[in-house]
Short mmCIF file of C-alpha atoms in Angstrom, two decimals:
data_model
loop_
_atom_site.label_atom_id
_atom_site.label_comp_id
_atom_site.label_asym_id
_atom_site.label_seq_id
_atom_site.Cartn_x
_atom_site.Cartn_y
_atom_site.Cartn_z
CA MET A 1 175.54 105.21 118.20
CA THR A 2 174.55 106.36 114.67
CA VAL A 3 171.52 106.88 113.21
CA GLN A 4 171.31 104.20 111.15
CA ALA A 5 171.93 101.93 114.52
CA ARG A 6 168.82 103.71 116.28
CA SER A 7 166.23 103.65 113.10
CA ARG A 8 167.35 99.61 113.42
CA ILE A 9 166.65 99.17 117.39
CA GLY A 10 163.24 101.28 116.70
CA CYS A 11 162.22 98.72 113.98
CA LEU A 12 162.95 95.79 115.73
CA LEU A 13 160.53 97.60 118.69
CA ILE A 14 157.76 98.11 116.12
CA ALA A 15 158.04 94.70 115.22
CA GLY A 16 157.93 92.97 118.44
CA SER A 17 159.77 90.75 119.95
CA LEU A 18 160.19 88.20 116.57
CA VAL A 19 163.71 87.88 117.96
CA ALA A 20 163.44 86.65 121.51
CA SER A 21 166.04 88.05 124.29
CA SER A 22 165.97 86.79 127.74
CA ALA A 23 163.45 89.89 128.55
CA PRO A 24 160.64 89.02 130.98
CA SER A 25 158.15 90.68 128.42
CA ALA A 26 158.83 89.38 125.46
CA ARG A 27 155.81 88.80 123.87
CA ALA A 28 155.60 85.96 120.43
CA GLN A 29 153.88 88.52 117.68
CA THR A 30 153.99 88.22 114.13
CA LEU A 31 156.18 90.54 111.79
CA ASP A 32 154.15 94.30 110.89
CA TYR A 33 155.49 94.55 107.82
CA ASN A 34 152.94 97.92 107.12
CA ALA A 35 155.18 99.52 110.44
CA LEU A 36 158.80 98.51 109.10
CA GLU A 37 158.05 99.13 105.32
CA GLY A 38 156.96 102.40 106.63
CA VAL A 39 160.59 103.12 109.00
CA PHE A 40 162.82 101.55 106.02
CA HIS A 41 160.57 102.40 103.03
CA GLU A 42 161.89 99.18 101.34
CA PRO A 43 160.31 95.37 101.61
CA VAL A 44 161.53 93.03 104.57
CA THR A 45 161.63 89.85 105.43
CA THR A 46 162.03 87.18 107.94
CA SER A 47 162.38 84.35 105.87
CA ALA A 48 165.99 83.84 105.39
CA THR A 49 167.46 84.47 108.98
CA GLY A 50 164.32 84.16 111.29
CA LYS A 51 164.81 88.03 111.96
CA PRO A 52 163.52 90.65 110.56
CA GLN A 53 165.17 92.33 107.93
CA ARG A 54 165.75 94.71 105.07
CA ILE A 55 165.87 93.64 101.47
CA SER A 56 169.25 95.44 101.27
CA GLU A 57 170.27 93.88 104.84
CA VAL A 58 169.79 89.54 103.60
CA PRO A 59 172.73 88.02 103.40
CA ALA A 60 171.27 86.10 100.61
CA ASN A 61 170.12 86.63 96.99
CA MET A 62 166.49 87.95 97.10
CA GLU A 63 164.27 89.48 95.33
CA ILE A 64 160.88 90.96 96.57
CA ILE A 65 157.60 91.25 94.37
CA THR A 66 155.23 93.10 96.43
CA ALA A 67 151.79 93.08 96.21
CA ASP A 68 151.62 96.42 94.67
CA ASP A 69 153.68 94.69 92.04
CA ILE A 70 151.51 91.71 91.23
CA ARG A 71 148.32 94.38 90.71
CA ARG A 72 150.52 96.11 88.44
CA SER A 73 151.10 93.22 87.02
CA GLY A 74 147.86 92.36 85.81
CA SER A 75 148.79 89.02 85.63
CA ASP A 76 146.32 86.34 86.95
CA ASN A 77 148.22 84.01 87.90
CA ILE A 78 152.13 83.46 89.57
CA PRO A 79 154.05 81.68 86.98
CA ASP A 80 153.46 84.94 84.52
CA ILE A 81 154.37 87.18 86.98
CA LEU A 82 157.54 85.02 87.75
CA GLU A 83 158.19 86.31 84.20
CA PHE A 84 159.24 89.91 85.38
CA VAL A 85 161.93 89.12 87.70
CA ALA A 86 165.31 88.88 86.16
CA GLY A 87 167.25 85.34 86.55
CA LEU A 88 163.89 83.71 86.34
CA ASN A 89 162.56 81.63 83.24
CA VAL A 90 159.08 80.34 82.89
CA ARG A 91 158.35 78.10 80.41
CA ARG A 92 154.69 77.08 79.30
CA TYR A 93 153.56 73.79 77.87
CA GLY A 94 149.97 75.18 77.87
CA PHE A 95 147.22 77.15 79.14
CA ALA A 96 147.90 76.19 82.58
CA ALA A 97 151.36 74.18 82.68
CA ALA A 98 154.21 75.99 83.58
CA ASP A 99 158.34 75.14 84.94
CA VAL A 100 160.07 78.02 85.74
CA GLY A 101 163.81 77.89 86.79
CA ILE A 102 166.34 79.92 87.95
CA ARG A 103 169.43 81.35 86.44
CA GLY A 104 168.59 79.50 83.37
CA TYR A 105 168.49 76.07 84.84
CA ASN A 106 165.09 74.97 83.30
CA GLU A 107 163.93 71.80 82.76
CA THR A 108 161.10 69.81 83.12
CA SER A 109 159.81 69.98 86.44
CA ASN A 110 162.43 71.73 88.24
CA PRO A 111 163.07 69.25 90.91
CA ARG A 112 165.79 71.25 92.40
CA LEU A 113 164.12 74.51 93.40
CA LEU A 114 162.13 75.33 96.70
CA VAL A 115 158.87 76.61 96.56
CA LEU A 116 157.20 77.68 100.08
CA VAL A 117 153.92 79.70 101.24
CA ASN A 118 154.49 80.94 104.55
CA GLY A 119 157.36 78.35 104.58
CA GLN A 120 155.76 75.16 103.91
CA GLN A 121 156.87 73.52 101.03
CA VAL A 122 154.56 72.83 98.23
CA TYR A 123 157.22 70.78 96.21
CA LEU A 124 155.34 68.02 94.87
CA ASP A 125 157.21 64.63 95.54
CA ASP A 126 155.73 62.01 93.25
CA LEU A 127 157.87 63.20 90.04
CA GLY A 128 159.52 65.94 92.11
CA ARG A 129 157.99 69.20 90.47
CA THR A 130 156.27 72.17 91.58
CA GLN A 131 152.63 72.26 89.86
CA TRP A 132 151.98 75.83 89.99
CA TYR A 133 148.44 75.71 89.31
CA THR A 134 147.95 73.40 92.66
CA LEU A 135 148.88 75.86 95.12
CA PRO A 136 146.77 76.55 97.75
CA VAL A 137 146.71 80.55 97.53
CA SER A 138 144.96 83.13 95.38
CA LEU A 139 147.17 86.29 94.36
CA ALA A 140 144.34 88.51 96.24
CA GLU A 141 146.09 86.88 99.72
CA ILE A 142 149.53 87.48 98.75
CA ARG A 143 151.67 90.28 100.48
CA GLN A 144 155.10 89.22 98.80
CA ILE A 145 157.17 86.88 96.97
CA GLU A 146 160.14 86.39 97.80
CA ILE A 147 163.08 84.96 95.01
CA VAL A 148 166.10 83.74 96.55
CA LYS A 149 168.58 82.71 93.63
CA GLY A 150 171.47 80.09 94.26
CA PRO A 151 171.96 77.76 96.89
CA ASN A 152 170.22 78.25 100.05
CA SER A 153 169.63 74.89 101.69
CA ALA A 154 171.27 75.37 104.78
CA LEU A 155 169.03 78.87 105.48
CA PHE A 156 165.60 77.49 103.79
CA GLY A 157 166.34 73.67 104.16
CA PHE A 158 165.12 71.04 102.06
CA ASN A 159 165.89 71.01 97.69
CA ALA A 160 166.99 74.44 98.36
CA VAL A 161 169.91 74.08 95.63
CA SER A 162 168.75 76.50 92.11
CA GLY A 163 166.74 78.99 94.59
CA VAL A 164 164.29 79.43 97.01
CA ILE A 165 160.61 80.89 96.00
CA ASN A 166 158.61 81.65 98.84
CA ILE A 167 155.28 82.76 98.89
CA VAL A 168 154.10 85.07 101.73
CA THR A 169 150.42 85.64 102.87
CA TYR A 170 149.13 89.02 104.85
CA ASP A 171 148.57 87.96 107.87
CA PRO A 172 144.49 87.72 109.15
CA ALA A 173 145.15 88.82 112.73
CA ARG A 174 146.57 92.17 111.49
CA GLU A 175 145.56 93.16 108.00
CA SER A 176 141.96 92.03 106.51
CA VAL A 177 141.60 91.15 102.73
CA ASN A 178 137.73 91.21 101.55
CA THR A 179 137.97 91.05 97.47
CA ALA A 180 135.77 89.72 95.11
CA THR A 181 137.35 89.21 91.81
CA ALA A 182 135.94 88.20 88.56
CA ARG A 183 138.12 87.92 85.31
CA VAL A 184 137.46 86.95 81.48
CA GLY A 185 139.26 86.54 78.14
CA THR A 186 140.34 84.95 75.49
CA GLN A 187 140.18 80.91 75.35
CA ASP A 188 136.98 81.34 76.65
CA TYR A 189 138.76 82.20 79.90
CA GLY A 190 136.32 82.85 82.87
CA SER A 191 137.33 83.32 86.95
CA LEU A 192 135.75 84.15 90.03
CA SER A 193 138.03 84.65 93.50
CA LEU A 194 136.05 85.30 96.82
CA VAL A 195 138.55 86.51 99.77
CA GLY A 196 137.14 87.04 103.04
CA THR A 197 139.01 87.78 106.72
CA THR A 198 137.24 88.28 110.01
CA ARG A 199 138.94 89.57 113.70
CA LEU A 200 138.17 86.97 116.37
CA ALA A 201 138.08 89.81 119.25
CA ASP A 202 141.65 90.36 120.05
CA LEU A 203 142.80 87.06 119.49
CA GLY A 204 143.74 86.88 116.08
CA GLY A 205 142.43 86.51 112.74
CA LEU A 206 140.40 84.07 110.23
CA ARG A 207 141.05 84.35 106.67
CA VAL A 208 138.72 82.13 104.25
CA ALA A 209 139.31 82.41 100.18
CA VAL A 210 137.70 80.17 97.50
CA GLU A 211 137.90 80.11 93.81
CA GLY A 212 138.27 78.49 90.06
CA PHE A 213 138.58 79.06 86.33
CA ARG A 214 137.42 77.43 83.38
CA ALA A 215 139.14 77.75 79.73
CA ARG A 216 139.76 76.87 76.14
CA GLU A 217 143.42 74.95 75.62
CA PHE A 218 145.75 76.53 73.14
CA ALA A 219 145.55 75.53 69.62
CA ALA A 220 147.67 71.94 69.23
CA THR A 221 150.75 72.17 67.16
CA ASN A 222 153.08 69.63 67.44
CA VAL A 223 151.13 67.00 69.12
CA ALA A 224 150.62 64.03 67.89
CA PRO A 225 147.59 63.21 66.22
CA GLY A 226 146.83 60.04 68.74
CA ASP A 227 147.64 62.37 71.92
CA LEU A 228 144.67 64.51 70.96
CA PRO A 229 141.65 62.63 71.69
CA PHE A 230 142.81 62.83 75.48
CA ARG A 231 143.20 66.65 75.73
CA ALA A 232 140.93 68.03 78.38
CA SER A 233 140.23 71.64 78.26
CA PRO A 234 142.09 73.42 82.13
CA GLU A 235 140.62 74.35 85.43
CA ARG A 236 141.07 74.71 88.97
CA GLY A 237 138.82 75.14 92.07
CA SER A 238 140.24 75.90 95.23
CA ALA A 239 139.69 76.73 98.78
CA ASN A 240 141.64 77.30 101.83
CA LEU A 241 142.04 79.03 105.41
CA ASP A 242 144.80 80.88 107.23
CA LEU A 243 144.22 81.42 110.57
CA ARG A 244 146.31 82.77 113.58
CA LEU A 245 145.38 83.14 117.32
CA ARG A 246 147.32 84.75 120.01
CA LEU A 247 146.76 81.63 123.00
CA THR A 248 148.73 83.81 125.69
CA PRO A 249 150.72 87.32 125.13
CA ASN A 250 154.12 85.10 124.61
CA VAL A 251 152.70 82.13 122.93
CA GLN A 252 151.06 82.38 119.22
CA LEU A 253 149.19 79.63 117.50
CA PHE A 254 149.06 78.84 113.01
CA ALA A 255 146.47 77.01 111.25
CA SER A 256 146.00 76.51 108.10
CA GLY A 257 144.77 74.66 105.25
CA GLY A 258 143.37 73.83 101.72
CA VAL A 259 142.19 71.80 99.12
CA VAL A 260 142.67 72.53 95.12
CA ASN A 261 142.01 70.43 92.23
CA THR A 262 143.08 71.00 89.23
CA ARG A 263 142.93 69.33 85.46
CA ILE A 264 145.72 70.39 82.96
CA TRP A 265 146.69 69.73 79.70
CA GLU A 266 150.41 69.45 79.71
CA ALA A 267 153.99 67.32 78.27
CA THR A 268 155.60 64.48 79.69
CA ALA A 269 159.46 63.47 80.06
CA SER A 270 158.54 61.25 77.42
CA PRO A 271 157.61 63.89 75.62
CA TYR A 272 154.06 63.10 75.00
CA TYR A 273 151.16 64.76 75.96
CA GLY A 274 147.91 64.00 78.21
CA THR A 275 145.78 65.45 80.80
CA ASP A 276 146.27 66.02 84.64
CA TYR A 277 144.00 65.06 87.02
CA GLU A 278 145.54 66.26 90.54
CA ARG A 279 143.91 66.78 94.10
CA THR A 280 146.12 68.58 96.77
CA ASN A 281 144.95 68.43 100.56
CA TRP A 282 147.40 71.05 102.42
CA ALA A 283 147.33 71.45 106.27
CA ARG A 284 149.54 73.12 108.80
CA VAL A 285 149.73 73.99 112.46
CA GLY A 286 152.38 75.60 114.51
CA LEU A 287 153.14 77.38 117.80
CA ALA A 288 155.75 80.42 118.33
CA ALA A 289 156.64 81.03 121.98
CA ASP A 290 158.94 83.70 123.01
CA THR A 291 161.04 82.49 126.54
CA SER A 292 163.82 82.94 128.03
CA LEU A 293 165.69 80.02 126.36
CA GLY A 294 164.61 81.58 122.79
CA LEU A 295 162.06 82.63 120.47
CA LEU A 296 160.96 78.82 120.23
CA GLY A 297 158.89 77.20 116.95
CA LEU A 298 157.39 74.11 116.01
CA SER A 299 155.39 73.55 112.63
CA ILE A 300 153.77 70.18 111.40
CA TYR A 301 152.69 69.89 107.74
CA ARG A 302 151.06 67.36 106.07
CA ASN A 303 150.71 67.56 102.07
CA GLU A 304 148.86 65.08 99.73
CA LEU A 305 148.62 64.80 95.85
CA LEU A 306 146.14 62.19 94.59
CA TYR A 307 147.17 62.10 91.01
CA SER A 308 146.39 60.63 87.56
CA PHE A 309 147.51 61.29 84.27
CA ASN A 310 145.71 59.88 80.67
CA GLY A 311 147.52 60.20 77.56
CA ALA A 312 147.93 57.84 74.80
CA THR A 313 150.70 56.28 75.52
CA GLU A 314 150.55 56.16 79.13
CA THR A 315 147.79 56.42 82.01
CA SER A 316 149.18 55.93 85.60
CA ASN A 317 148.29 57.53 88.91
CA PHE A 318 150.18 58.46 92.30
CA THR A 319 148.90 59.13 95.77
CA ASP A 320 151.43 60.83 97.60
CA THR A 321 152.05 61.89 100.81
CA VAL A 322 154.59 64.15 102.91
CA PHE A 323 154.59 64.77 106.66
CA VAL A 324 157.14 67.13 108.04
CA VAL A 325 157.87 68.42 111.41
CA GLN A 326 160.22 71.31 112.32
CA ALA A 327 161.40 72.74 115.45
CA SER A 328 163.67 75.58 115.89
CA ASP A 329 165.04 78.20 118.28
CA LEU A 330 166.15 81.62 117.85
CA VAL A 331 168.29 83.34 120.29
CA ARG A 332 169.47 87.00 120.20
CA LEU A 333 172.62 87.40 122.12
CA GLY A 334 172.98 90.70 123.01
CA ALA A 335 172.82 93.37 120.55
CA HIS A 336 174.86 92.00 117.79
CA HIS A 337 174.68 88.17 117.45
CA THR A 338 171.61 85.70 116.42
CA ILE A 339 171.85 81.73 116.78
CA ARG A 340 169.14 79.43 115.46
CA ILE A 341 169.38 76.14 115.52
CA GLY A 342 166.61 73.76 113.73
CA LEU A 343 165.84 69.77 113.87
CA ASP A 344 163.61 69.09 110.89
CA PHE A 345 161.93 65.49 109.94
CA ARG A 346 160.35 64.42 107.13
CA ASP A 347 158.52 61.39 105.92
CA ASN A 348 157.55 60.88 102.17
CA ALA A 349 155.52 57.56 101.32
CA ALA A 350 154.04 56.90 97.53
CA THR A 351 151.75 54.25 96.08
CA SER A 352 149.87 53.71 92.89
CA SER A 353 148.02 50.42 91.31
CA THR A 354 149.56 51.26 87.71
CA VAL A 355 153.57 51.95 88.12
CA LEU A 356 154.30 50.90 91.80
CA ALA A 357 153.76 47.36 93.78
CA GLY A 358 153.61 48.13 97.75
CA LYS A 359 154.75 51.62 98.87
CA VAL A 360 158.27 53.42 98.38
CA GLY A 361 159.17 56.65 100.15
CA TYR A 362 162.23 57.76 101.69
CA ARG A 363 162.91 59.53 105.68
CA VAL A 364 164.93 63.20 106.09
CA TYR A 365 167.06 63.67 109.12
CA SER A 366 168.11 66.78 109.34
CA ALA A 367 169.54 69.41 111.54
CA SER A 368 171.07 73.08 111.05
CA ALA A 369 172.65 75.86 113.11
CA MET A 370 173.32 79.46 112.25
CA TRP A 371 175.41 82.19 113.05
CA ASP A 372 174.51 86.18 112.66
CA TRP A 373 177.03 89.10 113.28
CA GLN A 374 176.17 92.28 113.47
CA ILE A 375 179.74 93.45 113.20
CA ILE A 376 179.24 97.17 112.56
CA PRO A 377 175.52 98.97 111.88
CA THR A 378 176.98 98.90 108.18
CA LEU A 379 179.11 95.10 107.86
CA SER A 380 177.41 92.00 109.00
CA MET A 381 178.60 88.13 108.47
CA ILE A 382 176.98 85.06 108.52
CA ASN A 383 178.02 81.48 108.87
CA ALA A 384 174.76 78.67 108.19
CA ILE A 385 175.32 74.61 108.21
CA ARG A 386 172.99 71.94 107.67
CA PHE A 387 173.61 68.08 107.66
CA ASP A 388 171.08 65.71 106.28
CA HIS A 389 170.63 61.75 106.41
CA PHE A 390 168.57 60.46 103.54
CA ALA A 391 167.08 56.81 103.95
CA LEU A 392 165.03 55.25 101.14
CA ASN A 393 162.28 52.55 102.47
CA GLN A 394 160.10 50.73 100.46
CA ARG A 395 157.25 48.09 101.29
CA GLY A 396 155.40 45.25 100.32
CA ALA A 397 155.49 43.57 96.40
CA LEU A 398 157.93 44.97 93.76
CA ALA A 399 157.02 45.09 90.30
CA ALA A 400 158.94 42.00 88.02
CA ASP A 401 160.91 44.04 86.16
CA VAL A 402 162.30 46.51 88.45
CA GLY A 403 165.73 44.63 88.54
CA PHE A 404 166.57 45.36 92.16
CA ALA A 405 165.53 43.28 95.63
CA ALA A 406 163.50 44.87 98.22
CA SER A 407 167.11 44.87 100.22
CA ALA A 408 168.99 47.65 97.90
CA TYR A 409 166.02 50.18 98.29
CA ASN A 410 165.84 49.59 101.90
CA SER A 411 169.87 50.31 102.27
CA ARG A 412 169.97 53.21 100.95
CA THR A 413 171.44 56.07 102.83
CA ILE A 414 172.50 59.02 101.72
CA ASP A 415 174.68 61.92 104.37
CA GLN A 416 175.73 65.55 102.99
CA PRO A 417 176.22 68.67 104.44
CA SER A 418 175.36 72.12 102.96
CA PHE A 419 176.15 75.38 104.37
CA ASN A 420 175.73 78.82 103.84
CA SER A 421 178.12 81.72 104.51
CA GLY A 422 177.86 85.35 103.42
CA LEU A 423 179.17 89.18 104.33
CA VAL A 424 176.92 92.41 103.65
CA TRP A 425 178.16 95.67 103.57
CA ASN A 426 175.58 98.67 103.21
CA LEU A 427 177.64 101.02 101.28
CA THR A 428 175.15 103.60 100.95
CA LYS A 429 171.71 103.58 101.37
CA GLN A 430 171.02 102.92 98.26
CA ASP A 431 174.48 100.50 97.81
CA THR A 432 174.53 96.93 98.83
CA PHE A 433 177.66 94.60 98.77
CA ARG A 434 177.25 91.27 99.45
CA LEU A 435 179.79 88.11 99.01
CA LEU A 436 178.57 84.44 98.84
CA ALA A 437 179.25 81.27 99.58
CA ALA A 438 177.16 77.98 99.29
CA ARG A 439 176.66 74.40 98.83
CA GLY A 440 172.63 73.37 98.64
CA LEU A 441 171.34 69.77 98.75
#
C-alpha cells in the first residue's frame, strides 16, 4: 500500500463513515472539513459524488472559494466575491442587482446556472433566475463556495447546464460562529449582521442569523425619464436558522429555514427599469442514515417567492412555489467502487393577479445513477447518468390573448437524458489531469 493510499484511508476514518459500508458500526456523521483539510492541506468537498474528496480529485472542473478568501476579499456580497474567479462573469444593473454567468455565457437572469445553498436550490422559477440578494445566507455563515464550470446535470441535478455554484455553510453541530458585523460606506450604505450558534448538549447544534442593509441607489444614467419616479433605494432584511441533530448514532436530522425581504431597482428584459419587491420563504428538512444498504438520504424542501414589480411600462406580481423531494443511496463496494442512486420529484406552481389567469406550473420526475471507480491510488473514473421527465400543467381560466387552449399546456412533456463522464489522474501532488465529457439539461 502506498503512502498516498494510506493517507486516503486515514482521511475517511477521520471523516467518519460518510460513505457507508456494510459494517454494523457505521455512523451517520457530517463531514469534518477541518480534519480533512488538516490532513490534505487543500479544500475538500462531497457535493459532486457524495463522498469526501480533495479538490484535486473531484471529477469536475471545480474551484473552491474558502472562508479565508471571502474575508480577505473585503466584499460584502456574493456576486462581488465571485468576480475574483476566472471564467465567471458578473454584470451589475444597480447597487443590489446582479447576474452571474460562467465562461462568458452571461445573459439576463442566466436561467441555465444551478445555484445551491447546502444542496438546496435557490433558483427562482418565476422568471428563470437567481436573485442573489434573496439568498437565505449571510457571509459570516459561509465555509466555502464551490464553483463548477460546464454541464453537470447528472451529478448535481436540475438546471446544471452552464455550471453550478454551491454555497456550503458551517455545520452548527461541529463549529460555532458567533459574530456581529457592522458596515458603512458610500451611497449612504449601512448594514448589520448578527450570527450566533448554540450547542444542544451532545446531540447537535443550532445557528441563527439576522442581517439587513439599506443604501442609496447609484446615479441614473441612460434611463428613460418616465422610469425615474419608480426608482426606490435598495434594502434587504433576513433571518434564517440551521439545525443539526443526531437522533441515534446512525441517524442525523438536519433542518433549515429562512425569510428574506428585498427591494431592488433593476432592469427588466424589456429593457426598462423598475423596482422589485420580493419576499422569499425557505424551509428544508432531511435525514441521513447509515444502514447495511448504504448511506440513505432524504431531503424535502419548499421555496416560496412573493414578487411584485413596479415600473413605468409594467406592473406585475407573482407567487411561485417549488416543492422538492430527493432520495438517495450511497454505497461503498469494497475499497475501490462507490455507487450512488437517486430519485427526485419537483413540483412548481405560479399564480398571479396581473399576468396569469389560474395557475401554471410543471412537474419533473427524475432518476439518476453514478459509479465511481478508484482504479489505482492516482487514477479514478466516474460515470453518471440522469433521466428527467417534465410535464407542464395549467389549471383555471386562460387569459383571452394567450393563443393556446388549456389542452396545449396539459399535453406538453419533455423526456431527456443527461450524463457526466470523467477521468481524473493525479500526476503529482500539485498537478491533476482531467478528461471530462458531459451533457446538461
